[in-house]
Amino acid sequence: LFERAEPTTISRFSTERRSLRERSSSDVTFDLPQQKALNLEIVLAKLRPLTVMDLISRLESSNNESISIDLLSSLVKYFPTDEEVLLYKNASRDQVKRSCDILCWEAARRPALKIRAELAIAKEQILSDQKNASNLRLVDLMAQYVEFDTIALENVLAALHSARSITLNDVEAALKELNASVTRLKEQLTSRAAGETSLLEEYEPFLESAKTKGSNLLGEVQALRAVETSLQMFLCANTMKLEEIISVTADGLSMLSSSIKDRAAIKLRSLSIGSTPRQTAGRERFALHRRSLQPSRPSVETMRQMFLEAANQ
């Protein structure tokens, strides 16, 4: 006699729309557009257990860490306009019942409420962008877009690593002490073995040669001092010692070398997946053409002058 009624699925959105339609005109003296009211109610419902007043309190105290940026973005998206807020300007607090109406009523009395939410969103986005940018290294960009002679790079790295343990001050002090010892020995040999012709013939040439070599080595140390001064000027680091410059340079080039190797491995994997011989040859021709178009590298002195000119502008 009675047909079984098919169950119907009524979404939460349909229920809220129907509840809004069923509100009598006597209950509503001011109202948002129906769709905006519904959207705001949905956004504010996601705040639970926080209330609208909790949200406002956290925005005004900049203590909104527990509120997601997506939720704040949705709130700003559906935030009432100035004209809509104006409807609540003269309403009493006991007239507003729904969460969306409470938000509008408070917004009518807190003009900076929306901008606070926008600033909270901007702050998180800026912090996120800065964090992402800090993870992007210059060496990775160089490895991707600049062609390097990897063999020459490895040779430079080997030389720098072997020089890292050398301190120029220690070398200079040791050479000066050695030269002083050679000079003392030569003076003693001349004064105390004046009559010993065979002894003079045996050791005097050796001491003279040692003195000459020691002087030459000191000259090379002075040349290294000039290089140190030039690098200090280039790097704008007047107190940085040569060994510190070598260490920093070695670390930077090591990072670059590792990045180049990682990039090469990625390219190799991508080429091994579905690349035809013709495609591979095309990539190689393009790489050769790109290298041929690259300008020649400026000298260290030219780069230093360019850097100083840019710093003085």
PDB file of N, CA, C and O in Angstrom, residues 223-281:
ATOM      1  N   ALA A 223     105.512  38.197  -2.505  1.00  0.00           N
ATOM      2  CA  ALA A 223     104.595  38.185  -3.653  1.00  0.00           C
ATOM      3  C   ALA A 223     103.224  37.657  -3.238  1.00  0.00           C
ATOM      4  O   ALA A 223     102.180  38.156  -3.686  1.00  0.00           O
ATOM      5  N   LEU A 224     103.227  36.646  -2.362  1.00  0.00           N
ATOM      6  CA  LEU A 224     101.955  36.136  -1.846  1.00  0.00           C
ATOM      7  C   LEU A 224     101.249  37.185  -0.994  1.00  0.00           C
ATOM      8  O   LEU A 224     100.013  37.268  -0.988  1.00  0.00           O
ATOM      9  N   ARG A 225     102.020  37.987  -0.284  1.00  0.00           N
ATOM     10  CA  ARG A 225     101.430  39.085   0.487  1.00  0.00           C
ATOM     11  C   ARG A 225     100.724  40.077  -0.447  1.00  0.00           C
ATOM     12  O   ARG A 225      99.650  40.595  -0.126  1.00  0.00           O
ATOM     13  N   ALA A 226     101.335  40.322  -1.592  1.00  0.00           N
ATOM     14  CA  ALA A 226     100.710  41.226  -2.566  1.00  0.00           C
ATOM     15  C   ALA A 226      99.409  40.623  -3.094  1.00  0.00           C
ATOM     16  O   ALA A 226      98.404  41.330  -3.277  1.00  0.00           O
ATOM     17  N   VAL A 227      99.427  39.297  -3.327  1.00  0.00           N
ATOM     18  CA  VAL A 227      98.192  38.618  -3.757  1.00  0.00           C
ATOM     19  C   VAL A 227      97.134  38.714  -2.668  1.00  0.00           C
ATOM     20  O   VAL A 227      95.946  38.957  -2.939  1.00  0.00           O
ATOM     21  N   GLU A 228      97.553  38.537  -1.418  1.00  0.00           N
ATOM     22  CA  GLU A 228      96.631  38.639  -0.289  1.00  0.00           C
ATOM     23  C   GLU A 228      95.985  40.023  -0.240  1.00  0.00           C
ATOM     24  O   GLU A 228      94.767  40.157  -0.076  1.00  0.00           O
ATOM     25  N   THR A 229      96.794  41.062  -0.414  1.00  0.00           N
ATOM     26  CA  THR A 229      96.272  42.431  -0.404  1.00  0.00           C
ATOM     27  C   THR A 229      95.294  42.660  -1.544  1.00  0.00           C
ATOM     28  O   THR A 229      94.240  43.283  -1.373  1.00  0.00           O
ATOM     29  N   SER A 230      95.637  42.131  -2.729  1.00  0.00           N
ATOM     30  CA  SER A 230      94.751  42.289  -3.886  1.00  0.00           C
ATOM     31  C   SER A 230      93.414  41.593  -3.655  1.00  0.00           C
ATOM     32  O   SER A 230      92.351  42.142  -3.969  1.00  0.00           O
ATOM     33  N   LEU A 231      93.461  40.394  -3.084  1.00  0.00           N
ATOM     34  CA  LEU A 231      92.220  39.665  -2.803  1.00  0.00           C
ATOM     35  C   LEU A 231      91.402  40.360  -1.718  1.00  0.00           C
ATOM     36  O   LEU A 231      90.166  40.377  -1.772  1.00  0.00           O
ATOM     37  N   GLN A 232      92.082  40.930  -0.732  1.00  0.00           N
ATOM     38  CA  GLN A 232      91.365  41.669   0.307  1.00  0.00           C
ATOM     39  C   GLN A 232      90.622  42.861  -0.293  1.00  0.00           C
ATOM     40  O   GLN A 232      89.477  43.146   0.077  1.00  0.00           O
ATOM     41  N   MET A 233      91.261  43.551  -1.221  1.00  0.00           N
ATOM     42  CA  MET A 233      90.605  44.677  -1.888  1.00  0.00           C
ATOM     43  C   MET A 233      89.433  44.190  -2.733  1.00  0.00           C
ATOM     44  O   MET A 233      88.357  44.789  -2.745  1.00  0.00           O
ATOM     45  N   PHE A 234      89.638  43.084  -3.441  1.00  0.00           N
ATOM     46  CA  PHE A 234      88.584  42.548  -4.305  1.00  0.00           C
ATOM     47  C   PHE A 234      87.370  42.106  -3.499  1.00  0.00           C
ATOM     48  O   PHE A 234      86.222  42.326  -3.898  1.00  0.00           O
ATOM     49  N   LEU A 235      87.624  41.491  -2.340  1.00  0.00           N
ATOM     50  CA  LEU A 235      86.541  40.968  -1.508  1.00  0.00           C
ATOM     51  C   LEU A 235      86.032  41.981  -0.493  1.00  0.00           C
ATOM     52  O   LEU A 235      85.090  41.679   0.252  1.00  0.00           O
ATOM     53  N   CYS A 236      86.664  43.170  -0.467  1.00  0.00           N
ATOM     54  CA  CYS A 236      86.295  44.193   0.531  1.00  0.00           C
ATOM     55  C   CYS A 236      86.398  43.615   1.943  1.00  0.00           C
ATOM     56  O   CYS A 236      85.513  43.795   2.783  1.00  0.00           O
ATOM     57  N   ALA A 237      87.481  42.882   2.186  1.00  0.00           N
ATOM     58  CA  ALA A 237      87.708  42.243   3.491  1.00  0.00           C
ATOM     59  C   ALA A 237      89.158  42.489   3.884  1.00  0.00           C
ATOM     60  O   ALA A 237      90.024  41.624   3.699  1.00  0.00           O
ATOM     61  N   ASN A 238      89.414  43.678   4.409  1.00  0.00           N
ATOM     62  CA  ASN A 238      90.793  44.096   4.659  1.00  0.00           C
ATOM     63  C   ASN A 238      91.489  43.297   5.752  1.00  0.00           C
ATOM     64  O   ASN A 238      92.717  43.281   5.820  1.00  0.00           O
ATOM     65  N   THR A 239      90.735  42.657   6.630  1.00  0.00           N
ATOM     66  CA  THR A 239      91.347  41.911   7.732  1.00  0.00           C
ATOM     67  C   THR A 239      91.383  40.406   7.472  1.00  0.00           C
ATOM     68  O   THR A 239      91.829  39.648   8.327  1.00  0.00           O
ATOM     69  N   MET A 240      90.930  39.989   6.331  1.00  0.00           N
ATOM     70  CA  MET A 240      90.858  38.559   6.022  1.00  0.00           C
ATOM     71  C   MET A 240      92.225  38.058   5.562  1.00  0.00           C
ATOM     72  O   MET A 240      92.820  38.596   4.630  1.00  0.00           O
ATOM     73  N   LYS A 241      92.731  37.033   6.223  1.00  0.00           N
ATOM     74  CA  LYS A 241      94.035  36.476   5.887  1.00  0.00           C
ATOM     75  C   LYS A 241      93.935  35.595   4.644  1.00  0.00           C
ATOM     76  O   LYS A 241      92.863  35.112   4.278  1.00  0.00           O
ATOM     77  N   LEU A 242      95.096  35.385   4.012  1.00  0.00           N
ATOM     78  CA  LEU A 242      95.128  34.601   2.780  1.00  0.00           C
ATOM     79  C   LEU A 242      94.612  33.187   3.010  1.00  0.00           C
ATOM     80  O   LEU A 242      93.857  32.649   2.185  1.00  0.00           O
ATOM     81  N   GLU A 243      94.998  32.584   4.127  1.00  0.00           N
ATOM     82  CA  GLU A 243      94.548  31.218   4.393  1.00  0.00           C
ATOM     83  C   GLU A 243      93.034  31.160   4.599  1.00  0.00           C
ATOM     84  O   GLU A 243      92.381  30.170   4.247  1.00  0.00           O
ATOM     85  N   GLU A 244      92.460  32.222   5.161  1.00  0.00           N
ATOM     86  CA  GLU A 244      91.004  32.272   5.316  1.00  0.00           C
ATOM     87  C   GLU A 244      90.322  32.411   3.954  1.00  0.00           C
ATOM     88  O   GLU A 244      89.286  31.781   3.703  1.00  0.00           O
ATOM     89  N   ILE A 245      90.916  33.225   3.092  1.00  0.00           N
ATOM     90  CA  ILE A 245      90.368  33.380   1.741  1.00  0.00           C
ATOM     91  C   ILE A 245      90.431  32.056   0.993  1.00  0.00           C
ATOM     92  O   ILE A 245      89.482  31.656   0.304  1.00  0.00           O
ATOM     93  N   ILE A 246      91.559  31.349   1.140  1.00  0.00           N
ATOM     94  CA  ILE A 246      91.709  30.042   0.489  1.00  0.00           C
ATOM     95  C   ILE A 246      90.663  29.065   1.006  1.00  0.00           C
ATOM     96  O   ILE A 246      90.034  28.326   0.236  1.00  0.00           O
ATOM     97  N   SER A 247      90.443  29.068   2.324  1.00  0.00           N
ATOM     98  CA  SER A 247      89.481  28.138   2.918  1.00  0.00           C
ATOM     99  C   SER A 247      88.064  28.417   2.434  1.00  0.00           C
ATOM    100  O   SER A 247      87.331  27.497   2.048  1.00  0.00           O
ATOM    101  N   VAL A 248      87.680  29.698   2.423  1.00  0.00           N
ATOM    102  CA  VAL A 248      86.333  30.063   1.969  1.00  0.00           C
ATOM    103  C   VAL A 248      86.162  29.730   0.487  1.00  0.00           C
ATOM    104  O   VAL A 248      85.124  29.201   0.060  1.00  0.00           O
ATOM    105  N   THR A 249      87.187  30.034  -0.305  1.00  0.00           N
ATOM    106  CA  THR A 249      87.118  29.744  -1.742  1.00  0.00           C
ATOM    107  C   THR A 249      87.011  28.245  -1.994  1.00  0.00           C
ATOM    108  O   THR A 249      86.232  27.793  -2.846  1.00  0.00           O
ATOM    109  N   ALA A 250      87.793  27.472  -1.245  1.00  0.00           N
ATOM    110  CA  ALA A 250      87.743  26.015  -1.408  1.00  0.00           C
ATOM    111  C   ALA A 250      86.369  25.469  -1.046  1.00  0.00           C
ATOM    112  O   ALA A 250      85.831  24.594  -1.742  1.00  0.00           O
ATOM    113  N   ASP A 251      85.794  25.987   0.033  1.00  0.00           N
ATOM    114  CA  ASP A 251      84.449  25.532   0.425  1.00  0.00           C
ATOM    115  C   ASP A 251      83.422  25.879  -0.657  1.00  0.00           C
ATOM    116  O   ASP A 251      82.562  25.060  -1.001  1.00  0.00           O
ATOM    117  N   GLY A 252      83.513  27.102  -1.181  1.00  0.00           N
ATOM    118  CA  GLY A 252      82.565  27.513  -2.215  1.00  0.00           C
ATOM    119  C   GLY A 252      82.696  26.686  -3.481  1.00  0.00           C
ATOM    120  O   GLY A 252      81.696  26.250  -4.066  1.00  0.00           O
ATOM    121  N   LEU A 253      83.940  26.438  -3.908  1.00  0.00           N
ATOM    122  CA  LEU A 253      84.146  25.644  -5.122  1.00  0.00           C
ATOM    123  C   LEU A 253      83.774  24.177  -4.898  1.00  0.00           C
ATOM    124  O   LEU A 253      83.339  23.500  -5.836  1.00  0.00           O
ATOM    125  N   SER A 254      83.940  23.693  -3.671  1.00  0.00           N
ATOM    126  CA  SER A 254      83.504  22.323  -3.366  1.00  0.00           C
ATOM    127  C   SER A 254      81.991  22.202  -3.490  1.00  0.00           C
ATOM    128  O   SER A 254      81.473  21.210  -4.031  1.00  0.00           O
ATOM    129  N   MET A 255      81.278  23.209  -2.988  1.00  0.00           N
ATOM    130  CA  MET A 255      79.821  23.221  -3.137  1.00  0.00           C
ATOM    131  C   MET A 255      79.431  23.276  -4.609  1.00  0.00           C
ATOM    132  O   MET A 255      78.503  22.585  -5.049  1.00  0.00           O
ATOM    133  N   LEU A 256      80.146  24.103  -5.376  1.00  0.00           N
ATOM    134  CA  LEU A 256      79.861  24.207  -6.804  1.00  0.00           C
ATOM    135  C   LEU A 256      80.118  22.882  -7.509  1.00  0.00           C
ATOM    136  O   LEU A 256      79.315  22.432  -8.343  1.00  0.00           O
ATOM    137  N   SER A 257      81.230  22.233  -7.173  1.00  0.00           N
ATOM    138  CA  SER A 257      81.558  20.947  -7.793  1.00  0.00           C
ATOM    139  C   SER A 257      80.493  19.897  -7.480  1.00  0.00           C
ATOM    140  O   SER A 257      80.059  19.147  -8.364  1.00  0.00           O
ATOM    141  N   SER A 258      80.049  19.865  -6.221  1.00  0.00           N
ATOM    142  CA  SER A 258      79.007  18.904  -5.843  1.00  0.00           C
ATOM    143  C   SER A 258      77.709  19.189  -6.579  1.00  0.00           C
ATOM    144  O   SER A 258      77.016  18.272  -7.033  1.00  0.00           O
ATOM    145  N   SER A 259      77.374  20.479  -6.705  1.00  0.00           N
ATOM    146  CA  SER A 259      76.142  20.845  -7.408  1.00  0.00           C
ATOM    147  C   SER A 259      76.221  20.474  -8.883  1.00  0.00           C
ATOM    148  O   SER A 259      75.234  20.014  -9.470  1.00  0.00           O
ATOM    149  N   ILE A 260      77.396  20.664  -9.495  1.00  0.00           N
ATOM    150  CA  ILE A 260      77.571  20.289 -10.905  1.00  0.00           C
ATOM    151  C   ILE A 260      77.390  18.782 -11.077  1.00  0.00           C
ATOM    152  O   ILE A 260      76.730  18.319 -12.019  1.00  0.00           O
ATOM    153  N   LYS A 261      77.958  18.011 -10.161  1.00  0.00           N
ATOM    154  CA  LYS A 261      77.828  16.553 -10.243  1.00  0.00           C
ATOM    155  C   LYS A 261      76.376  16.121 -10.055  1.00  0.00           C
ATOM    156  O   LYS A 261      75.884  15.222 -10.760  1.00  0.00           O
ATOM    157  N   ASP A 262      75.685  16.758  -9.102  1.00  0.00           N
ATOM    158  CA  ASP A 262      74.272  16.423  -8.891  1.00  0.00           C
ATOM    159  C   ASP A 262      73.451  16.763 -10.129  1.00  0.00           C
ATOM    160  O   ASP A 262      72.566  16.000 -10.536  1.00  0.00           O
ATOM    161  N   ARG A 263      73.748  17.928 -10.712  1.00  0.00           N
ATOM    162  CA  ARG A 263      73.015  18.347 -11.909  1.00  0.00           C
ATOM    163  C   ARG A 263      73.281  17.395 -13.073  1.00  0.00           C
ATOM    164  O   ARG A 263      72.368  17.049 -13.832  1.00  0.00           O
ATOM    165  N   ALA A 264      74.534  16.957 -13.199  1.00  0.00           N
ATOM    166  CA  ALA A 264      74.875  16.022 -14.272  1.00  0.00           C
ATOM    167  C   ALA A 264      74.154  14.691 -14.090  1.00  0.00           C
ATOM    168  O   ALA A 264      73.696  14.078 -15.062  1.00  0.00           O
ATOM    169  N   ALA A 265      74.036  14.245 -12.833  1.00  0.00           N
ATOM    170  CA  ALA A 265      73.331  12.989 -12.569  1.00  0.00           C
ATOM    171  C   ALA A 265      71.852  13.107 -12.925  1.00  0.00           C
ATOM    172  O   ALA A 265      71.254  12.179 -13.484  1.00  0.00           O
ATOM    173  N   ILE A 266      71.259  14.270 -12.619  1.00  0.00           N
ATOM    174  CA  ILE A 266      69.844  14.481 -12.959  1.00  0.00           C
ATOM    175  C   ILE A 266      69.657  14.481 -14.473  1.00  0.00           C
ATOM    176  O   ILE A 266      68.716  13.880 -15.010  1.00  0.00           O
ATOM    177  N   LYS A 267      70.570  15.163 -15.189  1.00  0.00           N
ATOM    178  CA  LYS A 267      70.486  15.188 -16.648  1.00  0.00           C
ATOM    179  C   LYS A 267      70.630  13.787 -17.227  1.00  0.00           C
ATOM    180  O   LYS A 267      69.929  13.416 -18.172  1.00  0.00           O
ATOM    181  N   LEU A 268      71.550  13.012 -16.652  1.00  0.00           N
ATOM    182  CA  LEU A 268      71.777  11.660 -17.153  1.00  0.00           C
ATOM    183  C   LEU A 268      70.539  10.799 -16.974  1.00  0.00           C
ATOM    184  O   LEU A 268      70.154  10.035 -17.866  1.00  0.00           O
ATOM    185  N   ARG A 269      69.887  10.937 -15.809  1.00  0.00           N
ATOM    186  CA  ARG A 269      68.668  10.158 -15.576  1.00  0.00           C
ATOM    187  C   ARG A 269      67.557  10.579 -16.528  1.00  0.00           C
ATOM    188  O   ARG A 269      66.810   9.745 -17.037  1.00  0.00           O
ATOM    189  N   SER A 270      67.442  11.896 -16.759  1.00  0.00           N
ATOM    190  CA  SER A 270      66.383  12.363 -17.656  1.00  0.00           C
ATOM    191  C   SER A 270      66.635  11.934 -19.095  1.00  0.00           C
ATOM    192  O   SER A 270      65.703  11.641 -19.842  1.00  0.00           O
ATOM    193  N   LEU A 271      67.912  11.879 -19.500  1.00  0.00           N
ATOM    194  CA  LEU A 271      68.230  11.450 -20.859  1.00  0.00           C
ATOM    195  C   LEU A 271      68.002   9.960 -21.052  1.00  0.00           C
ATOM    196  O   LEU A 271      67.686   9.503 -22.149  1.00  0.00           O
ATOM    197  N   SER A 272      68.174   9.202 -19.967  1.00  0.00           N
ATOM    198  CA  SER A 272      68.030   7.748 -20.079  1.00  0.00           C
ATOM    199  C   SER A 272      66.574   7.315 -20.123  1.00  0.00           C
ATOM    200  O   SER A 272      66.278   6.156 -20.388  1.00  0.00           O
ATOM    201  N   ILE A 273      65.651   8.244 -19.865  1.00  0.00           N
ATOM    202  CA  ILE A 273      64.225   7.897 -19.863  1.00  0.00           C
ATOM    203  C   ILE A 273      63.587   8.422 -21.140  1.00  0.00           C
ATOM    204  O   ILE A 273      63.252   9.591 -21.262  1.00  0.00           O
ATOM    205  N   GLY A 274      63.467   7.578 -22.111  1.00  0.00           N
ATOM    206  CA  GLY A 274      62.696   7.909 -23.302  1.00  0.00           C
ATOM    207  C   GLY A 274      63.343   8.852 -24.279  1.00  0.00           C
ATOM    208  O   GLY A 274      62.661   9.430 -25.115  1.00  0.00           O
ATOM    209  N   SER A 275      64.654   9.049 -24.243  1.00  0.00           N
ATOM    210  CA  SER A 275      65.304   9.938 -25.197  1.00  0.00           C
ATOM    211  C   SER A 275      65.784   9.148 -26.398  1.00  0.00           C
ATOM    212  O   SER A 275      66.446   8.119 -26.259  1.00  0.00           O
ATOM    213  N   THR A 276      65.462   9.618 -27.581  1.00  0.00           N
ATOM    214  CA  THR A 276      65.934   8.983 -28.803  1.00  0.00           C
ATOM    215  C   THR A 276      67.312   9.515 -29.147  1.00  0.00           C
ATOM    216  O   THR A 276      67.713  10.585 -28.688  1.00  0.00           O
ATOM    217  N   PRO A 277      68.093   8.790 -29.962  1.00  0.00           N
ATOM    218  CA  PRO A 277      69.415   9.293 -30.361  1.00  0.00           C
ATOM    219  C   PRO A 277      69.351  10.655 -31.023  1.00  0.00           C
ATOM    220  O   PRO A 277      70.221  11.495 -30.831  1.00  0.00           O
ATOM    221  N   ARG A 278      68.293  10.899 -31.822  1.00  0.00           N
ATOM    222  CA  ARG A 278      68.190  12.196 -32.493  1.00  0.00           C
ATOM    223  C   ARG A 278      67.986  13.317 -31.469  1.00  0.00           C
ATOM    224  O   ARG A 278      68.571  14.389 -31.573  1.00  0.00           O
ATOM    225  N   GLN A 279      67.143  13.059 -30.442  1.00  0.00           N
ATOM    226  CA  GLN A 279      66.924  14.064 -29.406  1.00  0.00           C
ATOM    227  C   GLN A 279      68.212  14.342 -28.641  1.00  0.00           C
ATOM    228  O   GLN A 279      68.535  15.484 -28.321  1.00  0.00           O
ATOM    229  N   THR A 280      68.958  13.274 -28.336  1.00  0.00           N
ATOM    230  CA  THR A 280      70.212  13.450 -27.606  1.00  0.00           C
ATOM    231  C   THR A 280      71.203  14.267 -28.411  1.00  0.00           C
ATOM    232  O   THR A 280      71.865  15.171 -27.893  1.00  0.00           O
ATOM    233  N   ALA A 281      71.317  13.956 -29.711  1.00  0.00           N
ATOM    234  CA  ALA A 281      72.233  14.717 -30.561  1.00  0.00           C
ATOM    235  C   ALA A 281      71.813  16.178 -30.640  1.00  0.00           C
ATOM    236  O   ALA A 281      72.648  17.081 -30.652  1.00  0.00           O
TER     237      ALA A 281
END
